[in-house]
mmCIF file of C-alpha atoms and ligand atoms in Angstrom:
data_model
loop_
_atom_site.group_PDB
_atom_site.id
_atom_site.type_symbol
_atom_site.label_atom_id
_atom_site.label_comp_id
_atom_site.label_asym_id
_atom_site.label_seq_id
_atom_site.Cartn_x
_atom_site.Cartn_y
_atom_site.Cartn_z
ATOM 1 C CA UNK A 53 74.088 94.887 122.650
ATOM 2 C CA UNK A 54 72.555 92.014 120.701
ATOM 3 C CA UNK A 55 72.556 88.675 122.551
ATOM 4 C CA UNK A 56 73.623 85.776 120.346
ATOM 5 C CA UNK A 57 71.624 82.550 120.434
ATOM 6 C CA UNK A 58 72.704 79.109 119.243
ATOM 7 C CA UNK A 59 70.934 79.914 115.958
ATOM 8 C CA UNK A 60 72.860 83.131 115.301
ATOM 9 C CA UNK A 61 73.804 83.791 111.651
ATOM 10 C CA UNK A 62 77.521 84.544 111.251
ATOM 11 C CA UNK A 63 79.506 86.328 108.540
ATOM 12 C CA UNK A 64 82.687 88.371 108.431
ATOM 13 C CA UNK A 65 85.379 89.974 106.305
ATOM 14 C CA UNK A 66 88.296 87.929 105.035
ATOM 15 C CA UNK A 67 91.426 89.834 104.044
ATOM 16 C CA UNK A 68 95.118 90.200 104.858
ATOM 17 C CA UNK A 69 95.316 92.396 106.773
ATOM 18 C CA UNK A 70 91.809 93.375 107.920
ATOM 19 C CA UNK A 71 92.659 95.569 110.897
ATOM 20 C CA UNK A 72 91.976 98.698 108.765
ATOM 21 C CA UNK A 73 88.527 97.466 107.661
ATOM 22 C CA UNK A 74 85.421 99.425 108.629
ATOM 23 C CA UNK A 75 83.115 96.561 107.604
ATOM 24 C CA UNK A 76 82.765 95.028 111.124
ATOM 25 C CA UNK A 77 81.762 98.469 112.435
ATOM 26 C CA UNK A 78 79.327 98.935 109.544
ATOM 27 C CA UNK A 79 77.616 95.526 109.737
ATOM 28 C CA UNK A 80 77.710 95.664 113.535
ATOM 29 C CA UNK A 81 75.707 98.909 113.397
ATOM 30 C CA UNK A 82 72.968 97.305 111.297
ATOM 31 C CA UNK A 83 72.904 94.124 113.418
ATOM 32 C CA UNK A 84 72.442 96.233 116.536
ATOM 33 C CA UNK A 85 69.911 98.602 114.945
ATOM 34 C CA UNK A 86 67.684 95.702 113.857
ATOM 35 C CA UNK A 87 68.373 93.537 116.948
ATOM 36 C CA UNK A 88 69.408 90.670 114.686
ATOM 37 C CA UNK A 89 70.586 87.382 116.145
ATOM 38 C CA UNK A 90 73.866 87.462 114.226
ATOM 39 C CA UNK A 91 77.515 88.498 114.157
ATOM 40 C CA UNK A 92 79.995 89.905 111.629
ATOM 41 C CA UNK A 93 83.663 89.265 112.404
ATOM 42 C CA UNK A 94 87.083 90.467 111.220
ATOM 43 C CA UNK A 95 88.770 87.365 109.716
ATOM 44 C CA UNK A 96 92.470 88.027 108.961
ATOM 45 C CA UNK A 97 93.621 85.140 106.737
ATOM 46 C CA UNK A 98 97.014 84.782 105.035
ATOM 47 C CA UNK A 99 96.769 84.194 101.251
ATOM 48 C CA UNK A 100 98.217 80.662 101.513
ATOM 49 C CA UNK A 101 95.481 79.718 104.020
ATOM 50 C CA UNK A 102 92.529 81.430 102.382
ATOM 51 C CA UNK A 103 91.003 78.504 100.443
ATOM 52 C CA UNK A 104 91.138 76.095 103.364
ATOM 53 C CA UNK A 105 89.834 78.784 105.712
ATOM 54 C CA UNK A 106 86.807 79.427 103.477
ATOM 55 C CA UNK A 107 86.053 75.721 103.322
ATOM 56 C CA UNK A 108 86.243 75.758 107.118
ATOM 57 C CA UNK A 109 83.769 78.649 107.317
ATOM 58 C CA UNK A 110 81.362 76.743 105.052
ATOM 59 C CA UNK A 111 81.755 73.623 107.221
ATOM 60 C CA UNK A 112 81.257 75.684 110.382
ATOM 61 C CA UNK A 113 77.889 76.940 109.141
ATOM 62 C CA UNK A 114 78.794 80.551 108.335
ATOM 63 C CA UNK A 115 76.175 82.366 106.222
ATOM 64 C CA UNK A 116 78.893 83.813 103.985
ATOM 65 C CA UNK A 117 81.732 86.319 103.984
ATOM 66 C CA UNK A 118 83.088 89.462 102.430
ATOM 67 C CA UNK A 119 86.398 89.345 100.611
ATOM 68 C CA UNK A 120 88.954 92.118 100.428
ATOM 69 C CA UNK A 121 92.576 92.552 99.328
ATOM 70 C CA UNK A 122 94.387 90.291 98.426
ATOM 71 C CA UNK A 123 91.771 87.541 98.043
ATOM 72 C CA UNK A 124 89.258 88.923 95.508
ATOM 73 C CA UNK A 125 90.574 86.890 92.570
ATOM 74 C CA UNK A 126 90.994 83.675 94.617
ATOM 75 C CA UNK A 127 87.395 84.191 95.717
ATOM 76 C CA UNK A 128 86.272 84.053 92.106
ATOM 77 C CA UNK A 129 87.890 80.657 91.733
ATOM 78 C CA UNK A 130 86.444 79.028 94.849
ATOM 79 C CA UNK A 131 82.820 79.751 93.892
ATOM 80 C CA UNK A 132 80.451 77.083 92.581
ATOM 81 C CA UNK A 133 78.545 79.852 90.799
ATOM 82 C CA UNK A 134 79.229 83.533 90.234
ATOM 83 C CA UNK A 135 76.708 86.107 89.098
ATOM 84 C CA UNK A 136 76.992 88.556 86.189
ATOM 85 C CA UNK A 137 78.430 91.323 88.437
ATOM 86 C CA UNK A 138 81.353 89.083 89.472
ATOM 87 C CA UNK A 139 81.931 87.827 85.933
ATOM 88 C CA UNK A 140 82.148 91.338 84.509
ATOM 89 C CA UNK A 141 84.275 92.619 87.385
ATOM 90 C CA UNK A 142 86.548 89.544 87.224
ATOM 91 C CA UNK A 143 86.558 89.415 91.026
ATOM 92 C CA UNK A 144 84.315 88.554 93.956
ATOM 93 C CA UNK A 145 83.825 90.572 97.144
ATOM 94 C CA UNK A 146 80.717 88.861 98.549
ATOM 95 C CA UNK A 147 80.272 85.127 99.208
ATOM 96 C CA UNK A 148 77.010 83.472 100.187
ATOM 97 C CA UNK A 149 77.102 79.909 101.537
ATOM 98 C CA UNK A 150 74.036 77.752 101.048
ATOM 99 C CA UNK A 151 73.963 74.028 101.860
ATOM 100 C CA UNK A 152 77.669 73.676 101.130
ATOM 101 C CA UNK A 153 77.574 75.645 97.881
ATOM 102 C CA UNK A 154 79.356 78.977 97.419
ATOM 103 C CA UNK A 155 77.878 81.793 95.329
ATOM 104 C CA UNK A 156 79.957 84.872 94.522
ATOM 105 C CA UNK A 157 79.072 88.393 93.491
ATOM 106 C CA UNK A 158 80.802 91.731 93.216
ATOM 107 C CA UNK A 159 78.897 94.566 94.868
ATOM 108 C CA UNK A 160 81.503 97.341 94.402
ATOM 109 C CA UNK A 161 79.906 98.495 91.135
ATOM 110 C CA UNK A 162 76.348 98.683 92.446
ATOM 111 C CA UNK A 163 77.681 100.317 95.625
ATOM 112 C CA UNK A 164 79.344 102.984 93.497
ATOM 113 C CA UNK A 165 76.151 103.634 91.477
ATOM 114 C CA UNK A 166 73.850 103.765 94.511
ATOM 115 C CA UNK A 167 76.196 106.179 96.268
ATOM 116 C CA UNK A 168 76.062 108.538 93.282
ATOM 117 C CA UNK A 169 72.274 108.254 93.134
ATOM 118 C CA UNK A 170 71.952 109.006 96.850
ATOM 119 C CA UNK A 171 73.925 112.207 96.181
ATOM 120 C CA UNK A 172 71.525 113.182 93.397
ATOM 121 C CA UNK A 173 73.941 112.295 90.584
ATOM 122 C CA UNK A 174 72.522 110.258 87.699
ATOM 123 C CA UNK A 175 75.386 107.926 86.689
ATOM 124 C CA UNK A 176 73.870 107.638 83.208
ATOM 125 C CA UNK A 177 73.690 111.406 82.646
ATOM 126 C CA UNK A 178 76.698 111.453 80.314
ATOM 127 C CA UNK A 179 80.138 110.036 79.576
ATOM 128 C CA UNK A 180 82.433 109.053 82.449
ATOM 129 C CA UNK A 181 86.211 109.416 82.791
ATOM 130 C CA UNK A 182 87.849 106.872 85.092
ATOM 131 C CA UNK A 183 91.322 107.618 86.439
ATOM 132 C CA UNK A 184 93.021 104.310 87.255
ATOM 133 C CA UNK A 185 92.556 100.795 85.862
ATOM 134 C CA UNK A 186 92.774 98.513 88.905
ATOM 135 C CA UNK A 187 90.225 96.190 90.465
ATOM 136 C CA UNK A 188 87.779 98.888 91.512
ATOM 137 C CA UNK A 189 87.993 100.678 88.132
ATOM 138 C CA UNK A 190 87.064 97.411 86.474
ATOM 139 C CA UNK A 191 83.993 96.903 88.675
ATOM 140 C CA UNK A 192 82.893 100.521 88.150
ATOM 141 C CA UNK A 193 83.530 100.475 84.383
ATOM 142 C CA UNK A 194 81.503 97.265 84.084
ATOM 143 C CA UNK A 195 78.365 98.699 85.730
ATOM 144 C CA UNK A 196 78.598 102.032 83.904
ATOM 145 C CA UNK A 197 78.922 100.272 80.539
ATOM 146 C CA UNK A 198 75.912 98.124 81.416
ATOM 147 C CA UNK A 199 73.931 101.332 81.898
ATOM 148 C CA UNK A 200 74.954 102.344 78.375
ATOM 149 C CA UNK A 201 77.363 105.047 79.566
ATOM 150 C CA UNK A 202 80.356 105.908 77.378
ATOM 151 C CA UNK A 203 83.415 105.209 79.566
ATOM 152 C CA UNK A 204 87.007 106.378 79.050
ATOM 153 C CA UNK A 205 89.930 105.162 81.170
ATOM 154 C CA UNK A 206 93.247 106.932 81.762
ATOM 155 C CA UNK A 207 95.830 104.945 83.694
ATOM 156 C CA UNK A 208 99.453 105.652 84.588
ATOM 157 C CA UNK A 209 100.373 102.306 82.985
ATOM 158 C CA UNK A 210 98.490 102.448 79.702
ATOM 159 C CA UNK A 211 98.965 98.707 79.022
ATOM 160 C CA UNK A 212 96.868 97.899 82.095
ATOM 161 C CA UNK A 213 93.986 100.035 80.807
ATOM 162 C CA UNK A 214 94.285 98.336 77.422
ATOM 163 C CA UNK A 215 94.147 94.917 79.092
ATOM 164 C CA UNK A 216 90.928 96.035 80.776
ATOM 165 C CA UNK A 217 89.534 97.072 77.401
ATOM 166 C CA UNK A 218 90.168 93.563 76.060
ATOM 167 C CA UNK A 219 87.683 92.252 78.634
ATOM 168 C CA UNK A 220 85.327 95.238 78.359
ATOM 169 C CA UNK A 221 85.635 96.107 74.652
ATOM 170 C CA UNK A 222 83.297 99.152 74.773
ATOM 171 C CA UNK A 223 85.896 100.940 76.935
ATOM 172 C CA UNK A 224 87.933 103.804 75.404
ATOM 173 C CA UNK A 225 91.548 104.229 76.560
ATOM 174 C CA UNK A 226 93.569 107.440 76.588
ATOM 175 C CA UNK A 227 97.068 108.304 77.823
ATOM 176 C CA UNK A 228 97.453 109.297 81.478
ATOM 177 C CA UNK A 229 98.785 112.704 80.351
ATOM 178 C CA UNK A 230 95.582 113.377 78.398
ATOM 179 C CA UNK A 231 93.415 113.261 81.516
ATOM 180 C CA UNK A 232 93.421 117.041 82.022
ATOM 181 C CA UNK A 233 92.012 117.869 78.589
ATOM 182 C CA UNK A 234 89.632 114.902 78.683
ATOM 183 C CA UNK A 235 87.843 116.237 81.798
ATOM 184 C CA UNK A 236 85.806 118.770 79.842
ATOM 185 C CA UNK A 237 84.324 116.049 77.580
ATOM 186 C CA UNK A 238 82.893 114.067 80.490
ATOM 187 C CA UNK A 239 79.900 114.457 82.820
ATOM 188 C CA UNK A 240 81.535 112.393 85.567
ATOM 189 C CA UNK A 241 85.183 112.139 86.658
ATOM 190 C CA UNK A 242 86.105 109.293 89.010
ATOM 191 C CA UNK A 243 89.311 108.735 90.951
ATOM 192 C CA UNK A 244 89.838 104.976 91.322
ATOM 193 C CA UNK A 245 93.544 105.250 92.250
ATOM 194 C CA UNK A 246 94.784 105.364 95.863
ATOM 195 C CA UNK A 247 96.017 108.946 95.262
ATOM 196 C CA UNK A 248 94.553 111.315 97.835
ATOM 197 C CA UNK A 249 94.556 108.658 100.518
ATOM 198 C CA UNK A 250 96.403 109.482 103.740
ATOM 199 C CA UNK A 251 100.089 108.810 103.135
ATOM 200 C CA UNK A 252 99.763 109.166 99.327
ATOM 201 C CA UNK A 253 100.144 112.373 97.305
ATOM 202 C CA UNK A 254 97.063 114.112 95.883
ATOM 203 C CA UNK A 255 95.693 113.081 92.468
ATOM 204 C CA UNK A 256 97.100 115.575 89.966
ATOM 205 C CA UNK A 257 94.229 116.494 87.629
ATOM 206 C CA UNK A 258 93.064 119.847 86.327
ATOM 207 C CA UNK A 259 89.286 119.873 86.833
ATOM 208 C CA UNK A 260 88.974 123.016 84.727
ATOM 209 C CA UNK A 261 85.872 125.175 84.818
ATOM 210 C CA UNK A 262 83.331 122.913 83.209
ATOM 211 C CA UNK A 263 80.765 121.277 85.395
ATOM 212 C CA UNK A 264 81.377 117.549 85.682
ATOM 213 C CA UNK A 265 80.428 115.699 88.842
ATOM 214 C CA UNK A 266 83.534 114.392 90.618
ATOM 215 C CA UNK A 267 83.598 111.129 92.557
ATOM 216 C CA UNK A 268 86.481 109.835 94.642
ATOM 217 C CA UNK A 269 86.377 106.243 95.857
ATOM 218 C CA UNK A 270 89.090 106.956 98.450
ATOM 219 C CA UNK A 271 87.439 107.531 101.852
ATOM 220 C CA UNK A 272 90.439 107.939 104.192
ATOM 221 C CA UNK A 273 90.379 110.886 104.647
ATOM 222 C CA UNK A 274 86.682 111.605 104.062
ATOM 223 C CA UNK A 275 87.540 114.864 102.265
ATOM 224 C CA UNK A 276 90.357 114.149 99.804
ATOM 225 C CA UNK A 277 92.253 116.991 98.091
ATOM 226 C CA UNK A 278 90.371 116.121 94.858
ATOM 227 C CA UNK A 279 86.982 116.514 96.552
ATOM 228 C CA UNK A 280 88.095 119.774 98.200
ATOM 229 C CA UNK A 281 89.236 121.084 94.812
ATOM 230 C CA UNK A 282 85.938 120.062 93.179
ATOM 231 C CA UNK A 283 83.889 121.775 95.900
ATOM 232 C CA UNK A 284 85.972 124.938 95.655
ATOM 233 C CA UNK A 285 85.072 125.056 91.937
ATOM 234 C CA UNK A 286 81.377 124.596 92.698
ATOM 235 C CA UNK A 287 81.254 121.074 91.275
ATOM 236 C CA UNK A 288 79.262 118.196 92.740
ATOM 237 C CA UNK A 289 81.738 116.150 94.832
ATOM 238 C CA UNK A 290 80.890 112.614 95.971
ATOM 239 C CA UNK A 291 83.171 110.879 98.492
ATOM 240 C CA UNK A 292 84.050 107.202 98.720
ATOM 241 C CA UNK A 293 82.539 106.317 102.108
ATOM 242 C CA UNK A 294 79.056 105.962 100.639
ATOM 243 C CA UNK A 295 80.330 103.394 98.127
ATOM 244 C CA UNK A 296 81.618 101.307 101.029
ATOM 245 C CA UNK A 297 78.263 101.590 102.812
ATOM 246 C CA UNK A 298 76.172 100.767 99.741
ATOM 247 C CA UNK A 299 78.337 97.840 98.599
ATOM 248 C CA UNK A 300 77.622 96.184 101.964
ATOM 249 C CA UNK A 301 73.830 96.150 101.512
ATOM 250 C CA UNK A 302 73.401 93.028 99.283
ATOM 251 C CA UNK A 303 75.663 90.865 101.489
ATOM 252 C CA UNK A 304 73.903 91.902 104.689
ATOM 253 C CA UNK A 305 70.504 91.183 103.095
ATOM 254 C CA UNK A 306 71.612 87.713 101.921
ATOM 255 C CA UNK A 307 73.208 86.666 105.243
ATOM 256 C CA UNK A 308 70.839 88.215 107.759
ATOM 257 C CA UNK A 309 67.550 88.348 105.815
ATOM 258 C CA UNK A 310 66.880 92.070 106.059
ATOM 259 C CA UNK A 311 67.495 94.877 103.538
ATOM 260 C CA UNK A 312 69.346 97.571 105.552
ATOM 261 C CA UNK A 313 69.312 101.278 104.704
ATOM 262 C CA UNK A 314 72.202 103.672 104.225
ATOM 263 C CA UNK A 315 71.339 106.846 106.117
ATOM 264 C CA UNK A 316 73.048 109.721 107.940
ATOM 265 C CA UNK A 317 73.116 107.930 111.284
ATOM 266 C CA UNK A 318 75.044 105.013 109.760
ATOM 267 C CA UNK A 319 77.309 107.385 107.821
ATOM 268 C CA UNK A 320 78.192 109.342 110.960
ATOM 269 C CA UNK A 321 78.799 106.184 112.971
ATOM 270 C CA UNK A 322 81.172 104.644 110.410
ATOM 271 C CA UNK A 323 82.847 108.014 109.725
ATOM 272 C CA UNK A 324 83.482 108.324 113.471
ATOM 273 C CA UNK A 325 86.940 106.774 113.261
ATOM 274 C CA UNK A 326 87.978 108.208 109.868
ATOM 275 C CA UNK A 327 89.939 111.495 109.635
ATOM 276 C CA UNK A 328 88.014 114.347 107.993
ATOM 277 C CA UNK A 329 91.023 115.521 105.920
HETATM 278 P P1 NAP B 614 94.458 98.503 92.508
HETATM 279 O O1 NAP B 614 93.770 97.343 91.869
HETATM 280 O O2 NAP B 614 95.785 98.300 93.148
HETATM 281 O O3 NAP B 614 94.614 99.649 91.375
HETATM 282 C C1 NAP B 614 95.213 100.870 91.662
HETATM 283 C C2 NAP B 614 95.221 101.763 90.421
HETATM 284 O O4 NAP B 614 95.747 103.018 90.825
HETATM 285 C C3 NAP B 614 96.102 101.252 89.289
HETATM 286 O O5 NAP B 614 95.478 101.514 88.069
HETATM 287 C C4 NAP B 614 97.388 102.072 89.458
HETATM 288 O O6 NAP B 614 98.042 102.358 88.240
HETATM 289 C C5 NAP B 614 96.852 103.368 89.985
HETATM 290 N N1 NAP B 614 97.866 104.065 90.795
HETATM 291 C C6 NAP B 614 98.422 103.631 91.959
HETATM 292 N N2 NAP B 614 99.334 104.525 92.398
HETATM 293 C C7 NAP B 614 99.356 105.528 91.466
HETATM 294 C C8 NAP B 614 100.108 106.729 91.347
HETATM 295 N N3 NAP B 614 101.020 107.089 92.284
HETATM 296 N N4 NAP B 614 99.887 107.526 90.262
HETATM 297 C C9 NAP B 614 98.972 107.162 89.327
HETATM 298 N N5 NAP B 614 98.227 106.027 89.379
HETATM 299 C C10 NAP B 614 98.432 105.224 90.448
HETATM 300 O O7 NAP B 614 93.533 99.185 93.613
HETATM 301 P P2 NAP B 614 91.931 99.128 93.779
HETATM 302 O O8 NAP B 614 91.562 97.868 94.474
HETATM 303 O O9 NAP B 614 91.304 99.462 92.475
HETATM 304 O O10 NAP B 614 91.705 100.299 94.845
HETATM 305 C C11 NAP B 614 92.038 101.638 94.550
HETATM 306 C C12 NAP B 614 91.614 102.544 95.691
HETATM 307 O O11 NAP B 614 90.209 102.494 95.856
HETATM 308 C C13 NAP B 614 92.203 102.171 97.053
HETATM 309 O O12 NAP B 614 92.575 103.352 97.698
HETATM 310 C C14 NAP B 614 91.054 101.514 97.782
HETATM 311 O O13 NAP B 614 91.125 101.704 99.185
HETATM 312 C C15 NAP B 614 89.858 102.265 97.199
HETATM 313 N N6 NAP B 614 88.599 101.498 97.209
HETATM 314 C C16 NAP B 614 87.515 102.065 97.778
HETATM 315 C C17 NAP B 614 86.313 101.367 97.776
HETATM 316 C C18 NAP B 614 85.102 101.983 98.425
HETATM 317 O O14 NAP B 614 84.172 101.246 98.772
HETATM 318 N N7 NAP B 614 85.052 103.289 98.555
HETATM 319 C C19 NAP B 614 86.225 100.099 97.181
HETATM 320 C C20 NAP B 614 87.370 99.552 96.578
HETATM 321 C C21 NAP B 614 88.566 100.274 96.606
HETATM 322 P P3 NAP B 614 99.189 101.388 87.609
HETATM 323 O O15 NAP B 614 98.437 100.390 86.782
HETATM 324 O O16 NAP B 614 100.033 102.295 86.808
HETATM 325 O O17 NAP B 614 99.923 100.764 88.768
#
């Protein structure tokens, strides 16, 4: 176990709730692996207390914090500066504190891309079909569009996908019911809805017999029904845990001064308390 000194760097995850979060386990693994004088804490904060709590963390000398549901939009507003990733995603998941100033970024998109790349999938290989139009779809659409990928969104509530396309005008929108036929026109199909998560039904989509790569950002369970279906058809299937691991890299590097790696040992450690299916 790492011994903390009086100079220890401190970060954590702010959310409400945060008891489900794997981020303390994930950052704790890297801190221990690299024997870093630092700590990463679960920070459950009610929405009405979030702004004052963040100001308290800044005053207390924290290095920064992660932000999860329901604070990602409030986090955008508290920042003195936000980078391009946060602007395009319209939300912040990573805060860095520096001499009283708060900088925000959104690492979900880059985490998604680096997870695909680690699985041998080139995200720019062809058009992408996103199922869902929530916060994570927005972050993923933004980075794919920046790579020059043609992106189509199908969402249960079409108006929400159209609202997304107002902010990201290159986005194409189709009806939710068209998702089955649209699969064959796309090189990558991505589930960004909670469907497939434990307690939810499976995502109903006909993957057909073409050969798109299929990515699911749900990671509880590790093997969702969508991923199982994709594998059974011989398609490349990329799970959501790697996105979680990769999105954590930039924050860890900024707070603790070391670029950590995402490898099998980390994956197995974090997966240790997640059901397989
Ligand atoms: P969100 O902002 O609430 O958006 C959810 C989206 O899913 C909405 O577009 C919603 O459609 C759609 N949806 C919800 N229930 C549905 C249903 N029964 N049928 C069809 N569509 C449905 O959520 P989010 O923040 O984007 O997160 C989505 C999922 O991704 C969560 O499970 C979250 O845990 C996971 N996630 C994973 C990572 C990772 O690192 N792997 C990162 C972020 C999020 P409507 O507009 O019609 O409501």
